[in-house]
Amino acid sequence: MGGRIVQLSLKSEEGRSRGLPKHPVQELVITPEGVQGDFNRWRTEEAAGDPDQAVLLQSEEFLADLRAEGWPVQAGDMGENLTVAGLRSDALRPGVRVHLGEVVLEVSKVCDPCTILFGLPYVGIERGPAFLRALAGRRGWFARVLQGGMIRTDMPVDVVSTDCRRLVHDAEGLNTGVWPFRPDSLVTPVDRFFTRSHAPVPRIDPTGWRLEVDGLVDRPRSFSLEELRGAFPRRSVTATLVCAGLRRDEFMSLGPLRGELPWGPEAISTGEWTGVALRDLLQAVGVGERARHVEFIGLDDVERHGHRFGFGGSIDLAKALSGEVLLASELNRAPLPAAHGFPIRVVVPGWIGARSVKWLGRITLAEAPSTNYFQSRAYRVLREINATDPRDISAGVAMSGVPLNAVILDPTAAQVVPAGRVPVRGWAMGSEGRPPTAVEVSSNGGEDWVAARIGVKGAAWTWAFWEAAVELAPGGHTLAVRATDGSGATQPRTLGETWNVKGYGNNAWHRVFVRAE
Ligand code: MTE
């Protein structure tokens, strides 16, 4: 889970003095050289400005433990620049990345307690050695700065482990996802977010950008970015974006799916999206009486069957007016990155990612669903192959909400784990905003099940994280997971039950083969 900054601290360079504590401030500017205006005598004079010691982090939970042991430590006493709370006890360790808004730090090493701490009023020379012993491994962590910027007290802290890599599914690097994925927070940091684009990322000049709103509306209008921001309240929704192709690689084990990207379980991420509500905008332009569908068209340039056009699709009016659909300009409290739709993208919580159109340029209200290729000829579920044109799925059902699903994140396929009690972790997500109410895990391919604990319940439109433990004897085992939601719905047992021509929406029990030794 992510945490929060509870205090920022620095010690002014004036006098180049020794001594602690640092004093609290509301904001800090962090550069690759370190914390601006903060003087660290040891780092400056002894460690030649070591970039691995640019910032010192401390956990409020460690301080609380020390207080419980009789040491009245306060935030800033350890000489730390950032006191953070709410992180799992093992979250901070060398190699993990700490995201604070635009700032990215990488934890480099543990900070060893030193005699300078004897100067704290409640320590002194006599109690000093006992204090250093109590602090062993708990003085905090040094970090280097991967990306600088400004941070403020109370900002969220996301910790990301780096034992993963970005899988790239196409030559241009447009379709990527991070795996293995062991999340430390409900929200996915931007550098761990999957990307799915059907054409190169368009370069958009935000000053010239306009959003056209037309079709069955009372007052067709065109908005500049400023007009859009000025006209409507700022709203945020935390929502998990799920690509319809998630887990397609399992279908591919049954036979080839020509022309389709072999997505595994990495095509899913959760963002904190901020922007304006589509409902607010639609109410302002007036929804025409005959309007039933809302179409979104992107400013990218896709080529299909000799035609070039912007990626698009539509949602029904009820969903469009539901309040949770956003025209987002920010992802995780920072401007939307180019790959994710800068300057504005649609976010349709609970629906397949394809309806969350990026680089939005036009919204059109109509009586019928969009005729855009990606609504009328792709992202449709067809279960029987069309004999005359095996890749034509236009007779299928246009996809909307994503189905109830669950995935094992840890251990990963073919992993060798120590025999005995093995922890199993993953995510589960209900359909149409319904949270998963139960998650079960099997260690024998689905013969027997144990209940998992849903430790992180998530928000209405997000995944939840669960964990369980299974006993594994030496040898090979097929782990499986299945979730149930509040309506009693559960997941199909086999891939055959959910197979469709283009391999969308796979929500069969997720199985992972592991070996115990
Ligand atoms: N919007 C445009 N304009 N072009 C695209 O190719 N891809 C869609 C959707 N919006 C796409 C788009 C698909 S299929 C998905 S899953 C999501 O964007 C992926 O969003 P992300 O790249 O921000 O993760």
Coordinates of C-alpha atoms and ligand atoms in Angstrom, one line a residue:
M1 CA 0.0 0.0 0.0
G2 CA 1.0 3.6 -0.5
G3 CA 1.6 5.9 2.4
R4 CA 1.8 9.7 3.1
I5 CA 4.4 12.2 3.9
V6 CA 3.8 13.2 7.5
Q7 CA 6.7 15.7 7.8
L8 CA 9.3 17.3 5.6
S9 CA 12.4 18.5 7.4
L10 CA 15.7 20.3 6.6
K11 CA 18.6 22.0 8.4
S12 CA 19.7 25.3 7.0
E13 CA 23.2 25.6 5.6
E14 CA 23.8 28.6 7.8
G15 CA 26.7 28.0 10.2
R16 CA 27.3 24.6 8.5
S17 CA 26.5 23.2 11.9
R18 CA 26.3 19.7 13.3
G19 CA 23.4 18.6 15.3
L20 CA 19.8 17.5 15.1
P21 CA 16.9 17.6 14.8
K22 CA 16.1 19.2 11.4
H23 CA 13.2 21.6 11.5
P24 CA 9.8 21.0 9.8
V25 CA 8.9 22.8 6.5
Q26 CA 5.8 22.5 4.3
E27 CA 7.5 22.1 1.0
L28 CA 10.8 20.8 -0.3
V29 CA 12.5 21.1 -3.6
I30 CA 14.4 18.0 -4.5
T31 CA 17.1 18.0 -7.2
P32 CA 19.5 15.3 -8.3
E33 CA 22.0 17.0 -5.9
G34 CA 19.7 16.6 -3.0
V35 CA 17.2 18.6 -0.9
Q36 CA 17.5 22.3 -1.7
G37 CA 18.5 24.4 1.3
D38 CA 19.3 21.3 3.4
F39 CA 22.8 21.0 5.0
N40 CA 24.2 17.6 5.7
R41 CA 27.7 18.1 7.0
W42 CA 28.7 14.5 6.8
R43 CA 27.5 14.1 3.2
T44 CA 29.1 17.4 2.1
E45 CA 32.4 17.1 3.9
E46 CA 33.0 13.4 4.2
A47 CA 31.1 11.7 1.4
A48 CA 31.8 14.1 -1.5
G49 CA 28.1 14.8 -2.0
D50 CA 27.4 11.0 -2.6
P51 CA 24.3 10.9 -4.9
D52 CA 23.2 7.7 -3.1
Q53 CA 22.8 9.8 0.0
A54 CA 20.8 12.7 -1.6
V55 CA 17.7 12.2 0.6
L56 CA 17.1 10.5 3.9
L57 CA 13.7 8.8 4.5
Q58 CA 12.3 7.6 7.8
S59 CA 9.1 5.7 8.6
E60 CA 6.7 7.1 11.2
E61 CA 5.9 3.5 12.2
F62 CA 9.6 3.0 13.2
L63 CA 9.4 6.2 15.2
A64 CA 6.2 4.9 16.9
D65 CA 7.9 1.6 17.8
L66 CA 10.9 3.5 19.3
R67 CA 8.5 5.7 21.3
A68 CA 6.8 2.5 22.6
E69 CA 10.3 1.4 23.7
G70 CA 10.7 4.5 25.8
W71 CA 12.6 6.9 23.4
P72 CA 10.5 10.0 22.8
V73 CA 11.6 10.4 19.2
Q74 CA 9.8 12.9 16.9
A75 CA 9.7 13.3 13.1
G76 CA 13.0 15.0 12.0
D77 CA 15.0 13.7 15.0
M78 CA 16.9 11.1 12.9
G79 CA 18.0 13.8 10.5
E80 CA 15.6 12.6 7.9
N81 CA 14.2 14.9 5.2
L82 CA 11.0 12.9 4.7
T83 CA 9.0 11.2 7.5
V84 CA 6.5 8.9 5.8
A85 CA 3.6 6.9 7.3
G86 CA 1.4 4.0 6.2
L87 CA 3.9 1.9 4.3
R88 CA 4.2 -1.8 4.9
S89 CA 7.1 -2.5 7.2
D90 CA 9.1 -4.2 4.4
A91 CA 8.2 -1.7 1.8
L92 CA 11.4 0.4 2.0
R93 CA 14.5 -1.5 1.0
P94 CA 17.3 -0.9 -1.4
G95 CA 16.2 -0.9 -5.0
V96 CA 12.6 0.2 -4.5
R97 CA 11.4 3.3 -6.1
V98 CA 9.5 5.9 -4.1
H99 CA 7.1 8.1 -6.1
L100 CA 6.0 11.4 -4.6
G101 CA 4.0 13.2 -7.3
E102 CA 6.5 14.0 -10.0
V103 CA 9.5 13.2 -7.8
V104 CA 11.0 9.7 -8.0
L105 CA 13.6 8.5 -5.5
E106 CA 15.4 5.1 -5.5
V107 CA 16.3 3.8 -2.0
S108 CA 20.0 3.1 -2.0
K109 CA 21.0 1.9 1.4
V110 CA 20.2 1.8 5.1
C111 CA 21.5 4.8 7.1
D112 CA 23.6 3.7 10.0
P113 CA 23.1 5.3 13.4
C114 CA 26.0 7.6 14.4
T115 CA 27.1 9.5 17.5
I116 CA 25.6 12.7 16.2
L117 CA 22.4 11.4 17.6
F118 CA 23.8 11.7 21.1
G119 CA 23.0 15.4 20.8
L120 CA 19.3 14.7 21.0
P121 CA 18.0 16.1 24.3
Y122 CA 16.6 12.8 25.5
V123 CA 19.8 10.8 24.6
G124 CA 23.1 12.3 25.8
I125 CA 26.4 10.6 26.1
E126 CA 25.4 8.1 28.8
R127 CA 22.3 6.7 27.1
G128 CA 23.9 7.2 23.6
P129 CA 25.2 3.6 23.1
A130 CA 21.8 2.1 24.2
F131 CA 20.0 4.5 21.7
L132 CA 22.2 3.4 18.8
R133 CA 21.6 -0.2 19.6
A134 CA 17.9 0.4 19.7
L135 CA 18.1 2.2 16.4
A136 CA 20.0 -0.6 14.5
G137 CA 18.3 -1.0 11.1
R138 CA 15.8 1.7 12.0
R139 CA 17.7 5.0 11.4
G140 CA 16.1 5.4 8.0
W141 CA 17.1 4.9 4.3
F142 CA 19.2 7.0 2.0
A143 CA 17.9 7.5 -1.5
R144 CA 19.1 8.9 -4.8
V145 CA 17.0 11.2 -6.9
L146 CA 15.9 9.8 -10.2
Q147 CA 13.6 12.7 -10.9
G148 CA 13.5 16.0 -9.0
G149 CA 10.6 18.4 -8.3
M150 CA 8.6 19.9 -5.4
I151 CA 7.0 17.9 -2.7
R152 CA 4.6 18.9 0.1
T153 CA 3.6 17.6 3.5
D154 CA 0.7 15.1 3.2
M155 CA 1.4 14.1 -0.3
P156 CA 0.9 10.4 -1.1
V157 CA 3.9 8.1 -1.3
D158 CA 3.9 5.1 -3.7
V159 CA 6.6 2.5 -3.3
V160 CA 7.4 0.3 -6.3
S161 CA 9.7 -2.7 -6.3
T162 CA 12.0 -3.0 -9.3
D163 CA 12.3 -6.7 -9.7
C164 CA 10.1 -6.5 -12.8
R165 CA 10.5 -5.4 -16.5
R166 CA 8.5 -3.9 -19.2
L167 CA 7.2 -6.4 -21.8
V168 CA 6.9 -4.8 -25.3
H169 CA 4.4 -6.4 -27.7
D170 CA 5.1 -4.5 -30.9
A171 CA 8.0 -3.1 -32.9
E172 CA 7.2 0.6 -32.2
G173 CA 7.0 0.0 -28.4
L174 CA 3.3 1.2 -28.3
N175 CA 1.9 -1.8 -26.5
T176 CA 3.7 -2.5 -23.2
G177 CA 3.1 -3.7 -19.7
V178 CA 5.2 -4.5 -16.6
W179 CA 5.7 -8.1 -15.4
P180 CA 6.2 -9.6 -12.9
F181 CA 4.0 -7.1 -11.1
R182 CA 4.0 -6.9 -7.3
P183 CA 2.1 -3.8 -6.4
D184 CA 2.8 -1.8 -3.2
S185 CA -0.1 0.5 -3.7
L186 CA -3.7 0.4 -5.1
V187 CA -2.8 3.0 -7.7
T188 CA -0.2 2.1 -10.3
P189 CA 2.7 4.5 -10.6
V190 CA 2.9 5.9 -14.1
D191 CA 6.2 4.1 -14.9
R192 CA 4.5 0.8 -14.2
F193 CA 1.3 1.6 -16.2
F194 CA 0.5 -0.5 -19.3
T195 CA 0.3 1.3 -22.6
R196 CA -2.0 0.2 -25.5
S197 CA -2.1 2.3 -28.6
H198 CA -3.2 1.4 -32.1
A199 CA -1.1 4.1 -33.8
P200 CA 1.9 6.3 -32.9
V201 CA 1.3 8.8 -30.1
P202 CA 0.2 12.1 -31.7
R203 CA 2.0 15.3 -30.9
I204 CA -0.6 17.7 -29.7
D205 CA 0.0 21.4 -29.0
P206 CA -2.2 22.1 -26.0
T207 CA -2.6 25.8 -26.9
G208 CA -4.2 24.8 -30.2
W209 CA -6.2 21.8 -28.9
R210 CA -10.0 22.0 -29.1
L211 CA -12.7 19.6 -28.1
E212 CA -15.7 19.6 -30.4
V213 CA -19.0 18.6 -28.9
D214 CA -21.7 18.0 -31.5
G215 CA -24.5 15.7 -32.8
L216 CA -27.7 15.5 -30.8
V217 CA -27.0 18.3 -28.4
D218 CA -29.0 21.5 -27.9
R219 CA -25.9 23.8 -28.1
P220 CA -23.0 22.3 -30.1
R221 CA -19.7 23.8 -28.7
S222 CA -16.0 23.7 -29.1
F223 CA -13.8 24.0 -25.9
S224 CA -10.2 25.0 -25.5
L225 CA -8.3 23.4 -22.6
E226 CA -8.8 26.6 -20.5
E227 CA -12.5 26.8 -21.2
L228 CA -13.0 23.2 -20.3
R229 CA -11.1 23.6 -17.0
G230 CA -12.8 26.9 -16.2
A231 CA -16.4 25.8 -17.0
F232 CA -16.7 22.7 -14.9
P233 CA -15.7 21.5 -11.4
R234 CA -12.6 19.5 -11.0
R235 CA -13.4 15.8 -10.2
S236 CA -11.3 12.7 -9.5
V237 CA -12.0 9.0 -9.8
T238 CA -9.7 6.2 -9.0
A239 CA -10.3 3.5 -11.6
T240 CA -8.6 0.4 -12.9
L241 CA -8.1 0.4 -16.7
V242 CA -8.5 -3.1 -18.1
C243 CA -7.5 -3.9 -21.7
A244 CA -10.0 -6.2 -23.4
G245 CA -7.0 -8.3 -24.5
L246 CA -5.9 -9.1 -20.9
R247 CA -4.9 -12.7 -20.5
R248 CA -5.3 -13.4 -24.3
D249 CA -2.0 -15.4 -24.2
E250 CA -3.9 -18.2 -22.4
F251 CA -6.4 -18.5 -25.3
M252 CA -3.4 -18.7 -27.6
S253 CA -2.4 -21.9 -25.8
L254 CA -5.5 -23.4 -27.4
G255 CA -4.6 -22.3 -30.9
P256 CA -3.3 -19.2 -32.8
L257 CA -5.2 -15.9 -32.8
R258 CA -3.8 -14.4 -35.9
G259 CA -3.0 -10.6 -35.8
E260 CA -3.8 -10.2 -32.1
L261 CA -1.3 -9.0 -29.5
P262 CA -0.3 -11.8 -27.0
W263 CA -1.2 -9.9 -23.9
G264 CA -0.7 -11.7 -20.6
P265 CA -2.0 -10.6 -17.2
E266 CA 0.0 -7.3 -17.5
A267 CA -2.6 -5.3 -19.5
I268 CA -4.2 -3.7 -16.4
S269 CA -3.3 -0.7 -14.2
T270 CA -5.1 1.6 -11.8
G271 CA -5.0 5.4 -12.0
E272 CA -6.1 8.3 -10.0
W273 CA -7.7 10.3 -12.8
T274 CA -8.6 14.0 -12.4
G275 CA -10.5 16.2 -14.8
V276 CA -14.0 17.2 -15.5
A277 CA -17.1 14.9 -15.4
L278 CA -18.6 14.0 -18.8
R279 CA -22.0 14.5 -17.1
D280 CA -21.2 18.1 -16.3
L281 CA -20.3 18.8 -19.9
L282 CA -23.3 17.0 -21.3
Q283 CA -25.6 18.9 -19.0
A284 CA -24.0 22.2 -20.2
V285 CA -24.5 21.5 -23.9
G286 CA -28.0 20.0 -23.4
V287 CA -28.6 16.3 -24.3
G288 CA -31.0 16.1 -27.3
E289 CA -34.1 14.1 -26.8
R290 CA -33.2 11.4 -29.3
A291 CA -29.6 10.9 -28.1
R292 CA -28.9 7.4 -26.8
H293 CA -25.1 7.0 -27.3
V294 CA -22.0 9.2 -26.8
E295 CA -19.2 8.7 -29.3
F296 CA -15.6 9.7 -28.5
I297 CA -13.0 10.2 -31.3
G298 CA -9.2 10.5 -30.7
L299 CA -6.7 12.7 -32.5
D300 CA -4.5 9.8 -33.4
D301 CA -4.2 8.5 -36.9
V302 CA -4.9 4.8 -37.2
E303 CA -4.8 2.9 -40.5
R304 CA -7.2 -0.1 -41.1
H305 CA -8.0 -1.7 -44.5
G306 CA -6.6 1.3 -46.4
H307 CA -8.5 4.0 -44.4
R308 CA -7.0 6.4 -41.9
F309 CA -9.0 7.7 -39.0
G310 CA -9.0 8.6 -35.3
F311 CA -9.5 5.7 -32.8
G312 CA -13.0 5.9 -31.4
G313 CA -15.9 4.2 -29.8
S314 CA -19.1 4.9 -27.9
I315 CA -20.8 4.3 -24.6
D316 CA -24.6 4.4 -23.9
L317 CA -26.1 7.6 -22.5
A318 CA -26.9 6.1 -19.1
K319 CA -23.2 5.4 -18.5
A320 CA -22.2 8.8 -20.0
L321 CA -24.5 10.5 -17.5
S322 CA -23.4 8.3 -14.5
G323 CA -21.0 10.9 -13.1
E324 CA -18.0 8.5 -12.9
V325 CA -17.0 9.0 -16.6
L326 CA -14.2 11.6 -16.7
L327 CA -12.5 13.7 -19.3
A328 CA -9.2 13.4 -17.5
S329 CA -6.3 15.8 -17.8
E330 CA -4.3 14.3 -14.9
L331 CA -3.1 10.8 -14.0
N332 CA -1.9 10.2 -10.4
R333 CA -2.0 14.0 -9.7
A334 CA 0.4 14.9 -12.6
P335 CA -0.5 16.0 -16.1
L336 CA -1.5 13.1 -18.3
P337 CA 1.6 11.7 -20.0
A338 CA 1.6 11.8 -23.9
A339 CA 1.3 7.9 -24.1
H340 CA -1.8 8.0 -21.9
G341 CA -3.7 10.6 -23.9
F342 CA -2.4 14.2 -23.3
P343 CA -4.0 16.6 -23.1
I344 CA -7.4 15.0 -22.5
R345 CA -8.6 11.4 -22.5
V346 CA -11.9 9.8 -21.6
V347 CA -11.9 7.4 -18.6
V348 CA -14.9 5.1 -18.5
P349 CA -14.6 3.2 -15.1
G350 CA -15.6 -0.4 -15.3
W351 CA -15.6 -0.7 -19.1
I352 CA -13.0 -2.1 -21.4
G353 CA -10.0 0.2 -21.8
A354 CA -10.9 0.7 -25.5
R355 CA -13.8 3.0 -24.6
S356 CA -11.4 5.3 -22.6
V357 CA -10.4 7.1 -25.7
K358 CA -7.0 8.9 -25.5
W359 CA -6.1 12.2 -27.2
L360 CA -9.8 13.1 -27.3
G361 CA -10.8 15.5 -30.1
R362 CA -14.5 15.1 -30.6
I363 CA -17.6 14.0 -28.7
T364 CA -20.7 13.3 -30.7
L365 CA -24.2 12.3 -29.4
A366 CA -26.2 10.0 -31.6
E367 CA -29.2 7.7 -31.6
A368 CA -27.0 4.7 -32.5
P369 CA -23.6 3.3 -31.3
S370 CA -20.5 4.6 -33.0
T371 CA -19.6 3.2 -36.4
N372 CA -15.9 3.7 -35.8
Y373 CA -13.9 0.6 -36.7
F374 CA -13.0 0.0 -33.0
Q375 CA -16.7 -0.2 -32.0
S376 CA -18.3 -1.8 -35.1
R377 CA -15.5 -4.3 -36.2
A378 CA -13.2 -4.7 -33.2
Y379 CA -13.8 -5.1 -29.4
R380 CA -16.8 -7.4 -30.1
V381 CA -17.3 -10.8 -28.7
L382 CA -18.1 -13.4 -31.3
R383 CA -18.0 -17.0 -30.2
E384 CA -18.4 -18.8 -33.6
I385 CA -16.0 -18.2 -36.4
N386 CA -17.5 -16.6 -39.5
A387 CA -16.7 -19.2 -42.2
T388 CA -16.4 -16.8 -45.1
D389 CA -14.2 -14.3 -43.3
P390 CA -12.6 -15.8 -40.1
R391 CA -11.4 -12.5 -38.8
D392 CA -14.7 -10.6 -39.2
I393 CA -16.4 -10.2 -35.8
S394 CA -18.8 -7.5 -36.8
A395 CA -21.7 -9.9 -36.0
G396 CA -20.5 -10.1 -32.3
V397 CA -21.6 -8.2 -29.3
A398 CA -19.9 -4.8 -28.7
M399 CA -18.0 -5.0 -25.4
S400 CA -18.9 -2.7 -22.5
G401 CA -18.3 -3.6 -18.8
V402 CA -15.3 -5.8 -18.0
P403 CA -16.1 -9.2 -16.5
L404 CA -15.4 -10.3 -12.9
N405 CA -11.8 -11.5 -12.9
A406 CA -8.9 -12.5 -10.7
V407 CA -5.2 -13.0 -11.3
I408 CA -2.4 -14.6 -9.3
L409 CA 0.5 -12.1 -9.3
D410 CA 2.8 -14.0 -7.0
P411 CA 4.2 -16.6 -7.5
T412 CA 4.6 -16.3 -11.2
A413 CA 4.4 -19.0 -13.8
A414 CA 7.2 -21.6 -13.6
Q415 CA 8.6 -20.0 -10.4
V416 CA 10.4 -22.3 -8.0
V417 CA 9.2 -21.8 -4.5
P418 CA 10.4 -23.4 -1.2
A419 CA 8.2 -26.3 -0.3
G420 CA 5.9 -25.8 2.7
R421 CA 3.6 -22.9 3.3
V422 CA 3.7 -20.7 0.3
P423 CA 2.1 -17.2 0.2
V424 CA -0.1 -16.5 -2.9
R425 CA -1.1 -13.0 -3.8
G426 CA -3.0 -11.3 -6.5
W427 CA -5.8 -9.0 -7.6
A428 CA -9.6 -9.4 -8.1
M429 CA -12.0 -7.1 -9.7
G430 CA -15.8 -7.3 -9.9
S431 CA -17.9 -6.3 -12.9
E432 CA -19.9 -3.0 -13.2
G433 CA -18.4 -1.5 -10.0
R434 CA -19.4 -4.5 -7.8
P435 CA -16.6 -5.4 -5.5
P436 CA -15.4 -9.0 -5.3
T437 CA -16.9 -10.5 -2.1
A438 CA -14.9 -13.7 -2.0
V439 CA -11.7 -15.0 -3.5
E440 CA -10.6 -18.6 -3.3
V441 CA -7.3 -20.2 -4.1
S442 CA -6.5 -23.8 -5.1
S443 CA -3.2 -25.6 -5.0
N444 CA -4.4 -28.5 -7.1
G445 CA -5.8 -26.9 -10.2
G446 CA -9.2 -26.3 -8.8
E447 CA -10.1 -29.6 -7.0
D448 CA -10.0 -28.0 -3.5
W449 CA -10.2 -24.4 -2.5
V450 CA -9.1 -22.2 0.5
A451 CA -10.5 -18.7 1.1
A452 CA -8.1 -15.9 0.4
R453 CA -8.2 -12.7 2.5
I454 CA -9.1 -9.6 0.6
G455 CA -6.6 -7.3 2.4
V456 CA -6.9 -4.3 0.2
K457 CA -10.6 -3.8 -0.7
G458 CA -10.0 -1.1 -3.2
A459 CA -12.5 1.6 -4.4
A460 CA -15.7 1.2 -6.4
W461 CA -14.0 1.1 -9.8
T462 CA -10.7 -0.6 -8.9
W463 CA -9.2 -3.9 -8.3
A464 CA -8.8 -5.3 -4.8
F465 CA -5.7 -7.2 -3.6
W466 CA -6.0 -10.6 -1.8
E467 CA -3.6 -13.0 -0.2
A468 CA -3.7 -16.6 0.8
A469 CA -1.3 -19.3 1.9
V470 CA -1.2 -22.9 0.5
E471 CA 0.8 -26.0 1.6
L472 CA 3.0 -27.2 -1.2
A473 CA 4.8 -30.6 -1.1
P474 CA 8.0 -30.9 -3.2
G475 CA 7.0 -31.2 -6.9
G476 CA 4.8 -29.4 -9.5
H477 CA 1.5 -27.8 -8.6
T478 CA -1.1 -25.8 -10.5
L479 CA -2.3 -22.9 -8.4
A480 CA -5.7 -21.4 -9.4
V481 CA -7.8 -18.5 -8.3
R482 CA -11.5 -17.6 -8.7
A483 CA -13.5 -14.7 -7.4
T484 CA -17.2 -14.2 -6.6
D485 CA -19.0 -10.8 -6.5
G486 CA -21.9 -9.5 -4.5
S487 CA -24.4 -10.8 -7.1
G488 CA -23.2 -14.3 -6.6
A489 CA -21.6 -14.4 -10.0
T490 CA -18.3 -16.3 -10.3
Q491 CA -15.8 -17.0 -13.0
P492 CA -15.9 -19.7 -15.7
R493 CA -13.8 -22.7 -15.0
T494 CA -12.3 -23.3 -18.4
L495 CA -10.9 -21.2 -21.2
G496 CA -13.3 -22.9 -23.6
E497 CA -16.3 -21.4 -21.9
T498 CA -15.1 -17.8 -22.5
W499 CA -13.1 -18.3 -25.8
N500 CA -14.1 -15.9 -28.6
V501 CA -12.7 -15.2 -32.1
K502 CA -10.4 -12.3 -31.1
G503 CA -9.6 -13.5 -27.7
Y504 CA -11.2 -10.7 -25.6
G505 CA -12.3 -10.7 -21.9
N506 CA -10.7 -13.9 -20.7
N507 CA -11.9 -14.4 -17.1
A508 CA -11.6 -18.1 -16.7
W509 CA -10.0 -19.3 -13.5
H510 CA -6.4 -18.0 -13.6
R511 CA -3.9 -20.9 -13.3
V512 CA -0.2 -20.7 -12.5
F513 CA 2.1 -23.7 -12.6
V514 CA 4.8 -23.6 -10.0
R515 CA 7.4 -26.0 -8.7
A516 CA 8.1 -26.5 -5.0
E517 CA 11.6 -27.7 -3.8
Ligands
MTE1 N1 -7.4 5.9 -27.5 C1 -6.9 6.2 -28.7 N2 -7.1 7.4 -29.2 N3 -6.1 5.3 -29.4 C2 -5.9 4.1 -28.9 O1 -5.2 3.3 -29.6 N4 -6.3 2.4 -27.1 C3 -7.4 2.0 -26.2 C4 -7.7 3.1 -25.2 N5 -7.8 4.4 -25.8 C5 -6.5 3.7 -27.7 C6 -7.2 4.7 -27.0 C7 -7.2 0.8 -25.5 S1 -7.5 -0.6 -26.4 C8 -6.8 0.8 -24.2 S2 -6.8 -0.7 -23.4 C9 -6.5 2.0 -23.5 O2 -6.6 3.2 -24.3 C10 -5.1 1.9 -22.9 O3 -4.8 3.1 -22.2 P1 -3.3 3.3 -21.7 O4 -2.4 3.3 -22.9 O5 -3.4 4.7 -21.1 O6 -3.0 2.3 -20.7

